[in-house]
Amino acid sequence: MNILLKGGRIVDPLQNIDEEMDLLIEEGGIAQIGKDIYKNMKTDPAIKILNLEGKIVAPGFIDMHTHLREPGFEYKETIRTGCEAAVAGGFTSIACMPNTNPINDNRSVTELICRQAMQYNLANVYPIAAISKGSEGITLTEFGDLKDAGAVAFSDDGKPVMNSTLMRRALEYASSLGTPIISHCEDTSLSAGGLMNEGIVSTELGLPGISNIAEDIMVARDIAIADYTNTSVHIAHVSTAGSVRLIRQAKERGLKVTAETAPHYFSLTDEALSKYDTYAKVYPPLRSADDVTAIKEGLSDGTIDAIASDHAPHSSIEKDVEFEYASSGMIGLETSLSLSLKLVADGILTLDQLILKMSTKPAWILRIPKGTLKIGSDADITVIDPEREWTVDINKFRSKSKNSPFNGWKLKGKAVLTIVGGAIKFSV
Ligand code: DOR
Ligand code: ZN
């Protein structure tokens, strides 16, 4: 079915467009953008017309850091429920991390993920394969084979690559293939035993802390390796002021470093743990108010390229336990967009910058042909109602898991229509 999106505010940073226009979808692709498509059109019952006045029409949002739990932990999330949550949250594409069981360190797992996603046909799913076998940090995986099977990037996310020689080899090998490495920056010799951010709150609660330098040191190391080997590196889930400073300096020096943060690192501080809320337990941990300020500055000045959910589903088996024993991670696919829109309302980002960080840049970093409304591209489109107010209710999530510390938050702005390949996958 062909669709005409009529009168929405079309924003595409790549084409420098921000204007009220019509957009015509034909055969799954973007066929026309213009002021008067509707006016000049002959009535054609084969075209579905959607009136989008007052709505924002953006290139489909891309979550470059999601954890789907299939294979192995289907009781937390499956590829299908993860994709349902994705389209409900306005994401047309997601890239999924390899810490499944078995780990996505060989082509049979990569192929399984692609096959399942194709079958459910909701969001586009791009597997991220492991850097090292079993993500154990010892032996590199077969990058070429994994890329050939469909992997778009490599990461041992959930764990750092502690061995610097292995990281150097990974950056060199991936660079020869033109495939990004996504680095989980954590010096485990500093973070070991820690349960939350090291600071006043951890002292008050009597919980062992994880210092900022556990992250900063590894960010500095990865930048040094990328500099020395003239390769690129992408830093995952930036949480500290020190990381922001290091990445800013590296960019000023012209190094090929990109970075993402997640909505919880600019929406919450470690105060969220003051009642031992296991839903707010996440690695890297929620940091101090000063770190949150630095993250916002990094987003605003372009140091942080992308916003990714780090959607990490866990069931009540892992979360409804004593704080010490709770798994870390929170879900984010269905709240990321709205929490990020708050940055626009607060004047930290323009709408154009937000779309850049949630669509254009993730596509560019992952080198996937997405993130624009250019004529001829796939019709992957996110429509946002910027005025829609809603209250987060974990019981209404499509995600199989409910571990969101944002339950009950009142948010403004929401994805109301998600189109993937010209087909409506979600609408309210
Ligand atoms: O809190 C986290 N949860 N941090 C990670 O790096 C991994 C993630 C998960 O997979 O649950
Ligand atoms: Zn992650």
Coordinates of C-alpha atoms and ligand atoms in Angstrom, one line a residue:
M1 CA 0.0 0.0 0.0
N2 CA 1.2 3.5 -0.8
I3 CA 1.0 6.1 1.9
L4 CA 0.9 9.9 1.8
L5 CA 2.0 11.6 5.0
K6 CA 0.3 14.9 4.8
G7 CA 1.4 18.2 6.3
G8 CA 3.8 17.0 9.0
R9 CA 7.0 18.8 10.0
I10 CA 9.6 16.9 8.1
V11 CA 13.0 17.0 9.8
D12 CA 16.0 15.3 8.1
P13 CA 19.4 16.6 9.3
L14 CA 21.2 14.9 6.5
Q15 CA 19.3 16.9 3.9
N16 CA 19.1 20.0 6.0
I17 CA 15.3 19.9 5.9
D18 CA 13.0 21.2 8.6
E19 CA 9.7 22.2 6.9
E20 CA 6.0 21.4 6.8
M21 CA 5.6 19.2 3.8
D22 CA 4.0 16.1 2.4
L23 CA 5.9 12.8 1.9
L24 CA 4.8 10.1 -0.4
I25 CA 5.7 6.4 0.2
E26 CA 5.6 4.1 -2.8
E27 CA 6.5 0.5 -2.9
G28 CA 8.3 0.6 0.5
G29 CA 10.5 3.6 -0.5
I30 CA 10.4 7.3 -0.2
A31 CA 9.1 8.5 -3.6
Q32 CA 8.5 12.3 -3.1
I33 CA 8.8 15.1 -0.6
G34 CA 7.1 18.4 -1.4
K35 CA 4.7 21.2 -0.4
D36 CA 1.8 20.3 -2.6
I37 CA 1.8 16.6 -3.3
Y38 CA -1.6 16.2 -1.8
K39 CA -3.0 19.3 -3.5
N40 CA -1.9 18.1 -6.9
M41 CA -2.8 14.5 -6.5
K42 CA -5.7 12.8 -8.2
T43 CA -7.9 10.9 -5.8
D44 CA -6.5 7.4 -5.7
P45 CA -8.1 4.8 -3.4
A46 CA -4.9 2.9 -3.4
I47 CA -3.2 5.6 -1.4
K48 CA -3.7 5.8 2.3
I49 CA -3.6 9.4 3.4
L50 CA -2.5 10.3 6.9
N51 CA -3.0 13.8 8.2
L52 CA 0.1 14.7 10.3
E53 CA -0.3 18.4 11.0
G54 CA 1.4 19.2 14.2
K55 CA 3.5 16.0 14.1
I56 CA 7.2 15.6 13.5
V57 CA 8.2 13.3 10.6
A58 CA 11.7 12.0 11.1
P59 CA 14.0 9.4 9.5
G60 CA 13.4 6.1 11.4
F61 CA 15.1 6.1 14.8
I62 CA 17.9 3.7 15.2
D63 CA 18.9 2.2 18.6
M64 CA 22.5 1.2 18.2
H65 CA 22.7 -0.5 21.6
T66 CA 20.0 -3.0 22.5
H67 CA 20.1 -6.3 24.3
L68 CA 17.7 -8.9 22.9
R69 CA 18.0 -12.0 25.0
E70 CA 17.6 -14.5 22.3
P71 CA 19.1 -17.1 22.1
G72 CA 19.3 -18.3 25.6
F73 CA 17.4 -15.9 27.8
E74 CA 14.0 -15.9 26.1
Y75 CA 12.3 -15.5 29.4
K76 CA 13.7 -11.9 29.6
E77 CA 13.1 -10.9 26.0
T78 CA 12.8 -12.5 22.6
I79 CA 13.7 -11.0 19.3
R80 CA 10.0 -10.7 18.7
T81 CA 9.1 -8.9 22.0
G82 CA 12.2 -6.8 21.6
C83 CA 11.1 -5.7 18.1
E84 CA 7.6 -5.0 19.4
A85 CA 9.0 -2.8 22.1
A86 CA 11.3 -1.1 19.5
V87 CA 8.6 -0.1 17.1
A88 CA 6.3 1.0 20.0
G89 CA 9.2 3.2 21.1
G90 CA 9.7 4.7 17.6
F91 CA 12.7 2.6 16.5
T92 CA 12.7 1.3 13.0
S93 CA 16.1 -0.3 13.4
I94 CA 18.0 -1.8 16.4
A95 CA 21.5 -3.2 16.7
C96 CA 21.7 -6.0 19.3
M97 CA 24.6 -6.9 21.5
P98 CA 26.2 -10.3 21.6
N99 CA 25.8 -11.3 25.2
T100 CA 23.3 -14.0 24.6
N101 CA 23.7 -17.7 25.4
P102 CA 25.5 -18.9 23.3
I103 CA 27.3 -15.6 22.8
N104 CA 27.1 -14.2 19.3
D105 CA 30.7 -15.1 18.5
N106 CA 30.1 -17.3 15.5
R107 CA 28.0 -17.1 12.3
S108 CA 25.3 -19.6 13.3
V109 CA 24.2 -17.2 16.1
T110 CA 24.4 -14.1 13.8
E111 CA 22.4 -15.9 11.1
L112 CA 19.8 -17.1 13.7
I113 CA 19.2 -13.5 14.8
C114 CA 18.9 -12.3 11.2
R115 CA 16.5 -15.1 10.3
Q116 CA 14.2 -14.6 13.3
A117 CA 14.1 -10.9 12.8
M118 CA 13.2 -11.3 9.2
Q119 CA 10.4 -13.7 10.1
Y120 CA 8.8 -11.3 12.6
N121 CA 9.3 -8.5 10.1
L122 CA 8.8 -5.6 12.6
A123 CA 12.0 -3.6 13.1
N124 CA 15.3 -4.1 11.2
V125 CA 17.7 -6.0 13.4
Y126 CA 21.4 -5.6 13.0
P127 CA 23.5 -8.1 15.0
I128 CA 26.6 -6.9 16.8
A129 CA 29.0 -9.9 17.1
A130 CA 31.5 -10.4 19.9
I131 CA 35.1 -9.2 19.7
S132 CA 36.5 -12.2 21.5
K133 CA 35.4 -15.8 21.7
G134 CA 32.9 -16.2 24.5
S135 CA 33.6 -12.4 25.2
E136 CA 36.3 -13.8 27.4
G137 CA 38.9 -11.3 26.2
I138 CA 41.4 -13.9 25.0
T139 CA 41.0 -14.9 21.4
L140 CA 39.5 -12.7 18.6
T141 CA 36.5 -14.0 16.8
E142 CA 36.4 -14.5 13.0
F143 CA 35.5 -10.9 12.1
G144 CA 35.4 -11.5 8.3
D145 CA 33.1 -14.5 8.6
L146 CA 30.8 -12.7 11.1
K147 CA 30.6 -9.7 8.9
D148 CA 29.7 -11.9 6.0
A149 CA 27.0 -13.5 8.1
G150 CA 25.4 -10.1 8.8
A151 CA 27.2 -8.5 11.8
V152 CA 27.5 -4.7 11.5
A153 CA 29.9 -4.2 14.4
F154 CA 31.9 -5.9 17.1
S155 CA 31.7 -5.5 20.9
D156 CA 32.2 -7.5 24.0
D157 CA 29.6 -5.2 25.7
G158 CA 28.8 -6.2 29.2
K159 CA 32.5 -6.8 29.6
P160 CA 35.6 -4.7 28.7
V161 CA 38.5 -6.0 26.6
M162 CA 41.0 -5.8 29.4
N163 CA 44.0 -7.0 27.3
S164 CA 45.3 -3.9 25.4
T165 CA 47.1 -6.0 22.8
L166 CA 43.9 -7.8 22.0
M167 CA 42.1 -4.5 21.7
R168 CA 44.8 -3.2 19.4
R169 CA 44.5 -6.2 17.2
A170 CA 40.7 -5.9 17.2
L171 CA 40.8 -2.2 16.1
E172 CA 43.3 -3.0 13.4
Y173 CA 41.4 -6.1 12.1
A174 CA 38.0 -4.3 12.2
S175 CA 39.4 -1.2 10.5
S176 CA 40.7 -3.3 7.6
L177 CA 37.1 -4.5 7.2
G178 CA 35.6 -1.1 7.7
T179 CA 33.5 -2.3 10.6
P180 CA 33.2 -0.5 13.9
I181 CA 34.4 -1.7 17.3
I182 CA 32.1 -0.7 20.1
S183 CA 34.0 -0.5 23.4
H184 CA 32.6 -1.2 26.9
C185 CA 35.0 0.9 28.9
E186 CA 35.6 -0.5 32.4
D187 CA 38.8 -1.3 34.1
T188 CA 37.7 -4.3 36.1
S189 CA 40.7 -4.1 38.4
L190 CA 39.1 -0.8 39.6
S191 CA 35.4 -1.7 39.4
A192 CA 35.6 -5.2 40.9
G193 CA 33.1 -5.7 43.7
G194 CA 31.4 -2.3 43.1
L195 CA 27.7 -2.1 43.1
M196 CA 27.0 1.5 42.4
N197 CA 28.8 4.9 41.7
E198 CA 31.5 5.7 44.3
G199 CA 30.5 8.9 46.1
I200 CA 28.5 10.4 48.9
V201 CA 25.4 8.2 48.2
S202 CA 27.4 4.9 48.1
T203 CA 29.0 6.0 51.4
E204 CA 25.6 6.8 53.0
L205 CA 24.1 3.5 51.7
G206 CA 27.2 1.5 52.7
L207 CA 27.5 -0.1 49.3
P208 CA 30.8 -0.6 47.6
G209 CA 31.4 1.9 44.9
I210 CA 32.7 2.0 41.3
S211 CA 34.9 5.1 40.7
N212 CA 34.7 7.3 37.6
I213 CA 38.3 6.4 36.8
A214 CA 37.3 2.8 36.2
E215 CA 35.6 4.2 33.0
D216 CA 37.9 7.1 32.3
I217 CA 41.1 5.0 32.2
M218 CA 39.7 2.7 29.6
V219 CA 38.4 5.5 27.5
A220 CA 41.9 7.1 27.6
R221 CA 43.4 3.7 26.6
D222 CA 41.1 3.1 23.7
I223 CA 41.7 6.6 22.4
A224 CA 45.5 6.1 22.7
I225 CA 45.2 2.8 20.7
A226 CA 43.0 4.3 18.1
D227 CA 45.4 7.2 17.8
Y228 CA 48.5 5.0 17.5
T229 CA 47.0 2.6 15.0
N230 CA 45.0 5.3 13.0
T231 CA 41.8 3.4 13.5
S232 CA 38.4 4.4 14.7
V233 CA 36.7 3.4 18.0
H234 CA 33.1 3.9 19.3
I235 CA 32.7 4.3 23.1
A236 CA 29.6 2.8 24.5
H237 CA 27.4 4.2 27.3
V238 CA 29.5 7.2 28.4
S239 CA 28.6 8.0 32.0
T240 CA 31.4 10.2 33.4
A241 CA 32.5 13.8 33.1
G242 CA 36.1 12.5 32.5
S243 CA 35.1 10.4 29.5
V244 CA 33.3 13.4 28.0
R245 CA 36.5 15.5 28.4
L246 CA 38.7 12.8 27.0
I247 CA 36.5 12.3 23.9
R248 CA 36.2 16.0 23.4
Q249 CA 40.0 16.4 23.4
A250 CA 40.4 13.4 21.0
K251 CA 37.9 14.9 18.6
E252 CA 39.7 18.2 18.7
R253 CA 42.8 16.4 17.7
G254 CA 41.0 14.9 14.8
L255 CA 40.9 11.3 16.0
K256 CA 38.3 8.9 14.8
V257 CA 36.4 8.5 18.0
T258 CA 32.7 8.4 18.3
A259 CA 30.6 8.0 21.5
E260 CA 27.1 7.3 22.7
T261 CA 25.3 7.8 26.0
A262 CA 22.0 6.4 27.2
P263 CA 19.0 8.4 28.5
H264 CA 19.5 7.2 32.1
Y265 CA 22.9 8.9 32.2
F266 CA 21.3 12.3 31.6
S267 CA 18.0 11.7 33.4
L268 CA 19.0 10.2 36.7
T269 CA 21.8 10.4 39.3
D270 CA 23.0 7.9 41.9
E271 CA 20.3 9.4 44.2
A272 CA 17.9 7.0 42.3
L273 CA 19.5 4.2 44.3
S274 CA 18.8 5.7 47.7
K275 CA 16.0 3.2 48.4
Y276 CA 18.1 0.3 47.0
D277 CA 16.0 0.3 43.8
T278 CA 17.4 -2.6 41.9
Y279 CA 15.7 -1.3 38.7
A280 CA 18.2 1.6 38.8
K281 CA 21.2 -0.7 39.2
V282 CA 23.1 -0.5 35.9
Y283 CA 26.7 -0.8 34.6
P284 CA 28.2 1.7 34.2
P285 CA 26.5 3.0 37.3
L286 CA 24.3 6.1 37.5
R287 CA 26.7 8.9 38.4
S288 CA 26.7 12.3 40.2
A289 CA 24.9 15.5 39.3
D290 CA 28.2 16.9 38.0
D291 CA 28.6 13.9 35.6
V292 CA 25.0 14.4 34.4
T293 CA 25.8 18.1 33.7
A294 CA 28.9 17.1 31.7
I295 CA 27.0 14.4 29.7
K296 CA 24.4 17.1 28.7
E297 CA 27.2 19.5 27.7
G298 CA 28.8 16.6 25.7
L299 CA 25.5 16.0 23.9
S300 CA 25.0 19.7 23.2
D301 CA 28.5 20.4 21.8
G302 CA 28.6 17.2 19.7
T303 CA 31.2 15.4 21.8
I304 CA 28.6 12.6 22.3
D305 CA 27.4 11.6 18.8
A306 CA 24.5 9.3 19.6
I307 CA 21.9 8.4 22.2
A308 CA 21.3 4.6 22.5
S309 CA 18.9 2.9 24.9
D310 CA 21.2 0.1 26.3
H311 CA 17.9 -1.7 26.7
A312 CA 18.9 -4.5 29.1
P313 CA 15.8 -6.6 30.1
H314 CA 15.9 -8.7 33.2
S315 CA 13.1 -10.6 34.8
S316 CA 11.9 -10.5 38.4
I317 CA 14.1 -13.5 39.1
E318 CA 17.1 -11.3 38.6
K319 CA 15.7 -8.0 39.9
D320 CA 13.4 -8.8 42.9
V321 CA 16.3 -9.8 45.1
E322 CA 18.7 -8.1 47.5
F323 CA 20.5 -5.2 45.8
E324 CA 23.9 -7.0 45.9
Y325 CA 22.6 -10.0 44.0
A326 CA 20.4 -8.1 41.5
S327 CA 21.6 -8.2 37.8
S328 CA 22.4 -4.8 36.4
G329 CA 20.6 -3.2 33.5
M330 CA 17.3 -1.4 32.7
I331 CA 15.0 -1.5 29.8
G332 CA 14.8 1.6 27.5
L333 CA 13.3 0.9 24.1
E334 CA 9.9 2.4 25.1
T335 CA 11.1 5.4 27.1
S336 CA 14.3 6.5 25.3
L337 CA 12.6 8.8 22.7
S338 CA 10.5 10.6 25.3
L339 CA 13.3 11.0 27.8
S340 CA 15.5 12.4 25.0
L341 CA 12.8 14.8 23.8
K342 CA 13.1 16.4 27.3
L343 CA 16.5 17.6 26.2
V344 CA 14.8 19.5 23.4
A345 CA 12.2 20.9 25.8
D346 CA 15.0 22.0 28.1
G347 CA 16.9 23.7 25.4
I348 CA 19.9 21.4 25.6
L349 CA 19.5 20.0 22.0
T350 CA 17.6 21.3 19.0
L351 CA 15.1 18.9 17.4
D352 CA 17.5 18.6 14.5
Q353 CA 20.4 17.6 16.9
L354 CA 18.2 15.0 18.6
I355 CA 17.3 13.4 15.3
L356 CA 20.9 13.5 14.3
K357 CA 21.8 11.6 17.5
M358 CA 19.0 9.0 17.3
S359 CA 18.9 8.3 13.6
T360 CA 21.5 10.0 11.3
K361 CA 24.6 9.4 13.3
P362 CA 23.8 5.8 14.5
A363 CA 23.4 4.9 10.8
W364 CA 26.7 6.6 9.9
I365 CA 28.6 4.9 12.8
L366 CA 27.2 1.5 12.0
R367 CA 27.6 2.2 8.2
I368 CA 24.0 1.0 7.4
P369 CA 22.0 2.6 4.6
K370 CA 19.5 4.2 7.0
G371 CA 18.9 7.5 8.8
T372 CA 17.6 9.7 6.1
L373 CA 14.4 10.6 4.2
K374 CA 16.2 11.0 0.9
I375 CA 14.2 10.1 -2.2
G376 CA 14.8 6.4 -3.1
S377 CA 15.7 5.4 0.5
D378 CA 13.7 2.7 2.4
A379 CA 10.6 4.3 3.9
D380 CA 11.7 3.9 7.6
I381 CA 9.9 6.7 9.3
T382 CA 9.2 7.8 12.9
V383 CA 6.3 10.1 13.5
I384 CA 6.3 11.9 16.8
D385 CA 3.6 13.8 18.5
P386 CA 5.6 16.4 20.5
E387 CA 2.6 17.5 22.6
R388 CA 1.3 14.1 23.7
E389 CA 1.6 13.6 27.4
W390 CA 1.8 10.2 28.9
T391 CA 2.7 8.3 32.1
V392 CA 5.2 5.5 32.0
D393 CA 3.5 2.3 33.1
I394 CA 5.7 -0.8 33.1
N395 CA 2.6 -3.0 32.8
K396 CA 1.8 -1.6 29.4
F397 CA 5.3 -2.2 27.9
R398 CA 5.6 -4.6 25.0
S399 CA 8.9 -5.7 26.3
K400 CA 8.8 -8.9 28.2
S401 CA 10.7 -7.4 31.1
K402 CA 9.6 -4.5 33.3
N403 CA 12.8 -3.3 34.8
S404 CA 12.4 0.4 34.3
P405 CA 13.1 2.9 37.1
F406 CA 11.0 5.5 35.1
N407 CA 7.7 3.8 36.0
G408 CA 5.2 6.5 36.9
W409 CA 7.1 9.3 35.2
K410 CA 5.1 11.8 33.3
L411 CA 6.6 12.5 29.9
K412 CA 5.8 14.7 27.0
G413 CA 6.2 13.7 23.4
K414 CA 5.9 10.2 22.0
A415 CA 6.2 8.2 18.8
V416 CA 2.7 7.8 17.4
L417 CA 3.5 6.1 14.1
T418 CA 6.4 3.8 13.2
I419 CA 6.8 2.8 9.5
V420 CA 9.4 0.3 8.5
G421 CA 10.0 -0.4 4.8
G422 CA 6.8 1.5 3.9
A423 CA 4.6 -0.7 6.2
I424 CA 3.0 0.6 9.4
K425 CA 4.4 -1.4 12.3
F426 CA 3.0 0.7 15.1
S427 CA 0.4 3.4 15.5
V428 CA -1.5 4.8 18.4
Ligands
DOR1 O1 23.9 -2.8 33.2 C1 24.2 -3.5 32.2 N1 23.5 -4.5 31.7 N2 25.4 -3.1 31.6 C2 25.9 -3.9 30.7 O2 27.0 -3.5 30.2 C3 25.3 -5.1 30.2 C4 23.8 -5.1 30.5 C5 23.1 -6.4 30.3 O3 23.4 -7.1 29.4 O4 22.3 -6.7 31.1
ZN2 ZN 24.9 -2.8 26.9

